[in-house]
């Protein structure tokens, strides 16, 4: 018997836990609660004579929470980043005249990204020269312009 395909909405326990926790952690109520804990801790300073144990309580608590939240936040950021890449890829794929070479640009090497960045800088320069905000240019035009400049410099 064939195994049913996993639904897009199916997610693991950890996926659901991480999503709910990160939404909850970013809420106003959690911020107010954390701020209140810090105020209460500060207010108890005189009672505990600002002892090392009193300081250790807040240091340990905040360190543990920060350590765990870093991973949770990174996970949420990775998911958001992937979703944005997918949306941009869809726009590139659906837009006539857009360069499909830029689909999955996040997978390019830093050298490749810098090269493409240079081409877009050339496009910006061409647009400035034209003094026409409605004029558009392609990456290919920028590349041709770049090659012409290189040839002129070599001559």
Coordinates of N, CA and C in Angstrom, one line a residue:
X1 N 0.8 -1.2 0.0 CA 0.0 0.0 0.0 C 0.9 1.2 0.0
X2 N 0.5 2.2 -0.8 CA 1.4 3.4 -1.0 C 1.2 4.3 0.3
X3 N 2.3 5.0 0.6 CA 2.3 5.9 1.7 C 1.7 7.2 1.2
X4 N 0.8 7.8 1.9 CA 0.2 9.1 1.5 C 1.3 10.2 1.5
X5 N 1.2 11.1 0.5 CA 2.2 12.2 0.4 C 1.9 13.1 1.6
X6 N 3.0 13.7 2.1 CA 3.0 14.6 3.2 C 2.3 15.9 2.8
X7 N 1.3 16.3 3.6 CA 0.6 17.5 3.3 C 1.5 18.7 3.6
X8 N 1.3 19.8 2.9 CA 2.1 21.0 3.1 C 1.8 21.5 4.6
X9 N 0.6 21.2 5.1 CA 0.3 21.7 6.4 C 0.8 20.8 7.5
X10 N 1.2 19.6 7.2 CA 1.8 18.7 8.2 C 3.1 19.2 8.7
X11 N 3.2 19.2 10.0 CA 4.5 19.7 10.6 C 4.8 18.9 11.8
X12 N 6.1 18.8 12.1 CA 6.5 18.0 13.3 C 6.1 18.8 14.6
X13 N 6.2 18.1 15.7 CA 5.9 18.7 17.0 C 6.8 19.9 17.2
X14 N 8.1 19.7 16.8 CA 9.1 20.8 17.0 C 8.8 22.0 16.2
X15 N 8.3 21.7 14.9 CA 7.9 22.9 14.0 C 6.8 23.7 14.7
X16 N 5.8 23.0 15.2 CA 4.7 23.7 15.8 C 5.1 24.4 17.1
X17 N 5.9 23.7 17.9 CA 6.4 24.3 19.2 C 7.3 25.5 18.9
X18 N 8.2 25.4 17.9 CA 9.1 26.6 17.6 C 8.3 27.8 17.1
X19 N 7.3 27.5 16.3 CA 6.5 28.6 15.7 C 5.7 29.3 16.8
X20 N 5.0 28.5 17.6 CA 4.2 29.1 18.7 C 5.1 29.8 19.7
X21 N 6.2 29.2 20.1 CA 7.1 29.8 21.1 C 7.7 31.1 20.6
X22 N 8.1 31.2 19.3 CA 8.7 32.4 18.8 C 7.6 33.5 18.7
X23 N 6.4 33.2 18.3 CA 5.3 34.2 18.3 C 5.1 34.7 19.7
X24 N 5.0 33.7 20.6 CA 4.7 34.1 22.0 C 5.8 35.0 22.6
X25 N 7.1 34.6 22.3 CA 8.3 35.3 22.9 C 8.3 36.7 22.3
X26 N 7.8 36.9 21.2 CA 7.8 38.3 20.6 C 6.6 39.1 21.0
X27 N 5.8 38.7 21.9 CA 4.6 39.4 22.2 C 4.9 40.5 23.3
X28 N 4.0 41.4 23.3 CA 4.1 42.5 24.3 C 4.0 41.9 25.7
X29 N 3.1 41.0 25.9 CA 3.0 40.4 27.3 C 4.3 39.8 27.8
X30 N 5.0 39.1 26.9 CA 6.2 38.5 27.4 C 7.3 39.6 27.7
X31 N 7.3 40.6 26.9 CA 8.3 41.7 27.2 C 7.9 42.3 28.5
X32 N 6.7 42.6 28.7 CA 6.3 43.2 30.0 C 6.6 42.3 31.2
X33 N 6.4 41.0 31.0 CA 6.7 40.0 32.0 C 8.2 40.0 32.3
X34 N 9.0 40.0 31.3 CA 10.5 40.0 31.5 C 10.9 41.2 32.1
X35 N 10.4 42.4 31.7 CA 10.7 43.6 32.3 C 10.4 43.7 33.8
X36 N 9.2 43.1 34.1 CA 8.7 43.1 35.5 C 9.7 42.2 36.3
X37 N 10.1 41.1 35.8 CA 11.0 40.2 36.5 C 12.3 40.9 36.8
X38 N 12.8 41.7 35.8 CA 14.1 42.4 36.1 C 13.9 43.5 37.1
X39 N 12.7 44.2 37.1 CA 12.4 45.2 38.1 C 12.3 44.6 39.5
X40 N 11.6 43.4 39.6 CA 11.5 42.7 40.9 C 12.9 42.3 41.4
X41 N 13.7 41.7 40.5 CA 15.0 41.3 40.8 C 15.8 42.5 41.4
X42 N 15.8 43.7 40.6 CA 16.5 44.9 41.1 C 16.0 45.3 42.4
X43 N 14.7 45.3 42.6 CA 14.1 45.7 43.9 C 14.5 44.9 45.1
X44 N 14.8 43.6 44.8 CA 15.2 42.7 45.9 C 16.7 42.8 46.2
X45 N 17.4 43.6 45.5 CA 18.9 43.8 45.7 C 19.2 44.2 47.1
X46 N 18.6 45.2 47.7 CA 18.9 45.6 49.1 C 18.6 44.5 50.1
X47 N 17.5 43.7 49.8 CA 17.1 42.7 50.7 C 18.2 41.6 50.8
X48 N 18.8 41.3 49.6 CA 19.9 40.3 49.6 C 21.3 40.9 49.6
X49 N 21.3 42.2 49.9 CA 22.6 42.9 50.1 C 23.5 42.8 48.8
X50 N 22.8 42.8 47.7 CA 23.5 42.8 46.4 C 24.5 41.7 46.3
X51 N 24.2 40.5 46.9 CA 25.1 39.4 47.0 C 25.5 38.8 45.7
X52 N 26.5 38.0 45.7 CA 26.9 37.3 44.5 C 25.8 36.3 44.0
X53 N 25.1 35.7 45.0 CA 24.0 34.8 44.7 C 22.9 35.6 44.0
X54 N 22.6 36.7 44.5 CA 21.5 37.6 43.9 C 21.9 37.9 42.5
X55 N 23.1 38.2 42.2 CA 23.5 38.5 40.8 C 23.5 37.3 40.0
X56 N 24.0 36.2 40.6 CA 24.0 34.9 39.8 C 22.7 34.5 39.4
X57 N 21.6 34.7 40.1 CA 20.3 34.3 39.7 C 19.9 35.0 38.4
X58 N 20.1 36.3 38.3 CA 19.7 37.0 37.0 C 20.6 36.6 35.9
X59 N 21.9 36.5 36.2 CA 22.9 36.1 35.1 C 22.6 34.7 34.6
X60 N 22.3 33.8 35.4 CA 22.1 32.4 35.0 C 20.8 32.3 34.2
X61 N 19.7 32.9 34.7 CA 18.4 32.9 34.1 C 18.5 33.5 32.7
X62 N 19.1 34.7 32.6 CA 19.1 35.4 31.3 C 20.0 34.7 30.3
X63 N 21.1 34.1 30.8 CA 22.0 33.3 29.9 C 21.3 32.1 29.3
X64 N 20.6 31.4 30.1 CA 19.9 30.2 29.6 C 18.9 30.6 28.6
X65 N 18.1 31.6 29.0 CA 17.0 32.0 28.1 C 17.6 32.5 26.7
X66 N 18.7 33.3 26.8 CA 19.3 33.9 25.6 C 19.9 32.7 24.8
X67 N 20.5 31.8 25.4 CA 21.1 30.6 24.7 C 20.0 29.9 23.9
X68 N 18.9 29.6 24.5 CA 17.9 28.9 23.8 C 17.2 29.7 22.7
X69 N 17.0 31.0 23.0 CA 16.3 31.9 22.1 C 17.1 32.1 20.8
X70 N 18.4 32.1 20.9 CA 19.2 32.3 19.7 C 18.9 31.3 18.7
X71 N 18.8 30.0 19.1 CA 18.5 28.9 18.2 C 17.1 29.0 17.6
X72 N 16.2 29.4 18.5 CA 14.8 29.5 18.1 C 14.6 30.7 17.1
X73 N 15.3 31.8 17.4 CA 15.2 32.9 16.5 C 15.9 32.6 15.1
X74 N 17.0 31.9 15.2 CA 17.7 31.6 13.9 C 16.8 30.7 13.1
X75 N 16.2 29.7 13.7 CA 15.3 28.8 13.0 C 14.2 29.6 12.3
X76 N 13.5 30.5 13.1 CA 12.5 31.3 12.5 C 13.0 32.2 11.3
X77 N 14.2 32.7 11.5 CA 14.8 33.6 10.5 C 15.1 32.7 9.2
X78 N 15.6 31.5 9.4 CA 15.9 30.7 8.3 C 14.6 30.4 7.5
X79 N 13.5 30.1 8.2 CA 12.2 29.8 7.6 C 11.7 31.0 6.8
X80 N 11.8 32.2 7.4 CA 11.3 33.4 6.8 C 12.1 33.7 5.6
X81 N 13.4 33.5 5.7 CA 14.3 33.8 4.6 C 14.0 32.9 3.4
X82 N 13.8 31.6 3.7 CA 13.5 30.7 2.6 C 12.2 31.1 1.9
X83 N 11.2 31.5 2.7 CA 9.9 31.9 2.2 C 10.0 33.1 1.3
X84 N 10.8 34.1 1.7 CA 11.1 35.3 0.9 C 11.8 34.9 -0.4
X85 N 12.8 34.0 -0.3 CA 13.5 33.6 -1.5 C 12.5 33.0 -2.5
X86 N 11.6 32.1 -2.0 CA 10.6 31.5 -2.9 C 9.7 32.5 -3.5
X87 N 9.2 33.5 -2.7 CA 8.4 34.5 -3.3 C 9.1 35.3 -4.4
X88 N 10.3 35.7 -4.1 CA 11.1 36.4 -5.1 C 11.4 35.6 -6.3
X89 N 11.7 34.3 -6.1 CA 11.9 33.4 -7.3 C 10.6 33.3 -8.1
X90 N 9.5 33.3 -7.5 CA 8.2 33.2 -8.2 C 8.0 34.5 -9.0
X91 N 8.3 35.7 -8.4 CA 8.2 36.9 -9.2 C 9.2 37.0 -10.4
X92 N 10.4 36.5 -10.2 CA 11.4 36.5 -11.3 C 10.9 35.6 -12.4
X93 N 10.5 34.4 -12.0 CA 10.0 33.4 -13.0 C 8.8 33.9 -13.8
X94 N 7.9 34.7 -13.1 CA 6.7 35.1 -13.7 C 6.8 36.4 -14.5
X95 N 7.9 37.1 -14.3 CA 8.0 38.5 -14.9 C 8.8 38.4 -16.2
X96 N 8.1 38.8 -17.3 CA 8.7 38.8 -18.6 C 9.9 39.7 -18.6
X97 N 11.0 39.3 -19.1 CA 12.1 40.2 -19.2 C 13.1 40.1 -18.0
X98 N 12.6 39.5 -16.9 CA 13.5 39.3 -15.8 C 14.5 38.2 -16.0
X99 N 15.6 38.3 -15.5 CA 16.7 37.4 -15.7 C 16.5 36.2 -14.8
X100 N 16.2 35.0 -15.4 CA 16.0 33.8 -14.7 C 17.3 33.3 -14.0
X101 N 18.5 33.9 -14.4 CA 19.7 33.6 -13.8 C 19.7 34.0 -12.3
X102 N 18.9 34.9 -11.9 CA 18.8 35.3 -10.6 C 18.0 34.4 -9.6
X103 N 17.3 33.5 -10.2 CA 16.5 32.6 -9.4 C 17.5 31.8 -8.6
X104 N 17.3 31.7 -7.3 CA 18.2 31.0 -6.4 C 19.5 31.7 -6.2
X105 N 19.5 33.0 -6.4 CA 20.8 33.8 -6.2 C 21.4 33.6 -4.8
X106 N 20.6 33.2 -3.9 CA 21.1 32.9 -2.5 C 22.1 31.8 -2.5
X107 N 22.1 31.0 -3.6 CA 23.1 29.9 -3.6 C 24.3 30.2 -4.4
X108 N 24.4 31.4 -4.9 CA 25.6 31.9 -5.6 C 26.8 32.1 -4.6
X109 N 28.0 32.0 -5.2 CA 29.2 32.3 -4.3 C 29.2 33.8 -4.1
X110 N 30.0 34.2 -3.2 CA 30.2 35.6 -2.9 C 30.7 36.3 -4.1
X111 N 31.7 35.7 -4.8 CA 32.3 36.3 -6.0 C 31.2 36.5 -7.1
X112 N 30.3 35.5 -7.3 CA 29.2 35.6 -8.3 C 28.3 36.7 -7.9
X113 N 28.0 36.8 -6.6 CA 27.0 37.9 -6.2 C 27.7 39.3 -6.4
X114 N 28.9 39.4 -6.1 CA 29.6 40.7 -6.3 C 29.6 41.0 -7.8
X115 N 29.8 40.0 -8.7 CA 29.8 40.3 -10.1 C 28.5 40.8 -10.6
X116 N 27.4 40.2 -10.1 CA 26.0 40.6 -10.5 C 25.8 42.0 -9.9
X117 N 26.2 42.2 -8.7 CA 26.1 43.5 -8.0 C 26.7 44.6 -8.9
X118 N 27.9 44.3 -9.4 CA 28.6 45.2 -10.3 C 27.8 45.6 -11.6
X119 N 27.1 44.5 -12.1 CA 26.3 44.8 -13.3 C 25.1 45.7 -12.9
X120 N 24.5 45.5 -11.8 CA 23.4 46.4 -11.4 C 23.9 47.8 -11.1
X121 N 25.1 47.9 -10.6 CA 25.7 49.2 -10.4 C 25.9 49.9 -11.8
X122 N 26.3 49.1 -12.8 CA 26.3 49.7 -14.2 C 25.0 50.1 -14.7
X123 N 24.0 49.4 -14.4 CA 22.6 49.7 -14.7 C 22.2 51.1 -14.1
X124 N 22.6 51.2 -12.8 CA 22.2 52.4 -12.1 C 23.0 53.6 -12.7
X125 N 24.2 53.4 -13.1 CA 25.0 54.5 -13.8 C 24.4 54.9 -15.1
X126 N 23.9 53.9 -15.9 CA 23.3 54.1 -17.2 C 22.0 54.9 -17.0
X127 N 21.3 54.6 -15.9 CA 20.0 55.3 -15.7 C 20.3 56.7 -15.3
X128 N 21.4 57.0 -14.5 CA 21.7 58.3 -14.2 C 22.1 59.1 -15.4
X129 N 22.8 58.5 -16.3 CA 23.2 59.2 -17.6 C 22.0 59.6 -18.4
X130 N 21.0 58.7 -18.4 CA 19.9 59.0 -19.3 C 19.0 60.1 -18.7
X131 N 19.0 60.4 -17.4 CA 18.1 61.3 -16.8 C 16.7 61.1 -17.1
X132 N 16.3 59.8 -17.3 CA 15.0 59.4 -17.5 C 14.6 58.3 -16.6
X133 N 13.8 58.6 -15.6 CA 13.4 57.6 -14.6 C 12.6 56.4 -15.2
X134 N 12.0 56.6 -16.3 CA 11.2 55.6 -16.9 C 12.0 54.6 -17.8
X135 N 13.2 55.0 -18.1 CA 14.0 54.2 -19.0 C 14.6 53.0 -18.3
X136 N 14.5 51.8 -18.9 CA 15.0 50.6 -18.3 C 16.1 50.0 -19.1
X137 N 17.0 49.3 -18.5 CA 18.1 48.6 -19.1 C 18.2 47.2 -18.6
X138 N 18.8 46.4 -19.4 CA 18.9 45.0 -19.0 C 20.3 44.7 -18.4
X139 N 20.5 43.6 -17.8 CA 21.8 43.1 -17.3 C 22.7 42.9 -18.5
X140 N 22.1 42.5 -19.6 CA 23.0 42.3 -20.8 C 23.5 43.6 -21.3
X141 N 22.7 44.6 -21.3 CA 23.2 46.0 -21.7 C 24.4 46.4 -20.8
X142 N 24.2 46.2 -19.5 CA 25.2 46.6 -18.6 C 26.5 45.7 -18.8
X143 N 26.3 44.5 -19.1 CA 27.5 43.6 -19.4 C 28.2 44.1 -20.7
X144 N 27.4 44.4 -21.7 CA 28.0 44.9 -23.0 C 28.8 46.2 -22.7
X145 N 28.2 47.0 -21.9 CA 28.8 48.3 -21.6 C 30.1 48.0 -20.8
X146 N 30.1 47.1 -19.9 CA 31.2 46.7 -19.1 C 32.4 46.2 -20.0
X147 N 32.0 45.3 -20.9 CA 33.0 44.8 -21.8 C 33.6 45.8 -22.7
X148 N 32.8 46.8 -23.2 CA 33.3 47.9 -24.0 C 34.3 48.7 -23.2
X149 N 33.9 49.0 -21.9 CA 34.9 49.8 -21.1 C 36.2 49.0 -20.9
X150 N 36.1 47.7 -20.6 CA 37.3 46.9 -20.5 C 38.2 46.9 -21.7
X151 N 37.5 46.8 -22.9 CA 38.3 46.9 -24.1 C 38.9 48.2 -24.3
X152 N 38.2 49.3 -24.0 CA 38.8 50.6 -24.1 C 40.0 50.8 -23.2
X153 N 39.9 50.3 -22.0 CA 41.0 50.4 -21.0 C 42.2 49.6 -21.5
X154 N 42.0 48.5 -22.1 CA 43.1 47.6 -22.6 C 43.8 48.2 -23.8
X155 N 43.0 49.0 -24.6 CA 43.6 49.6 -25.8 C 44.5 50.8 -25.6

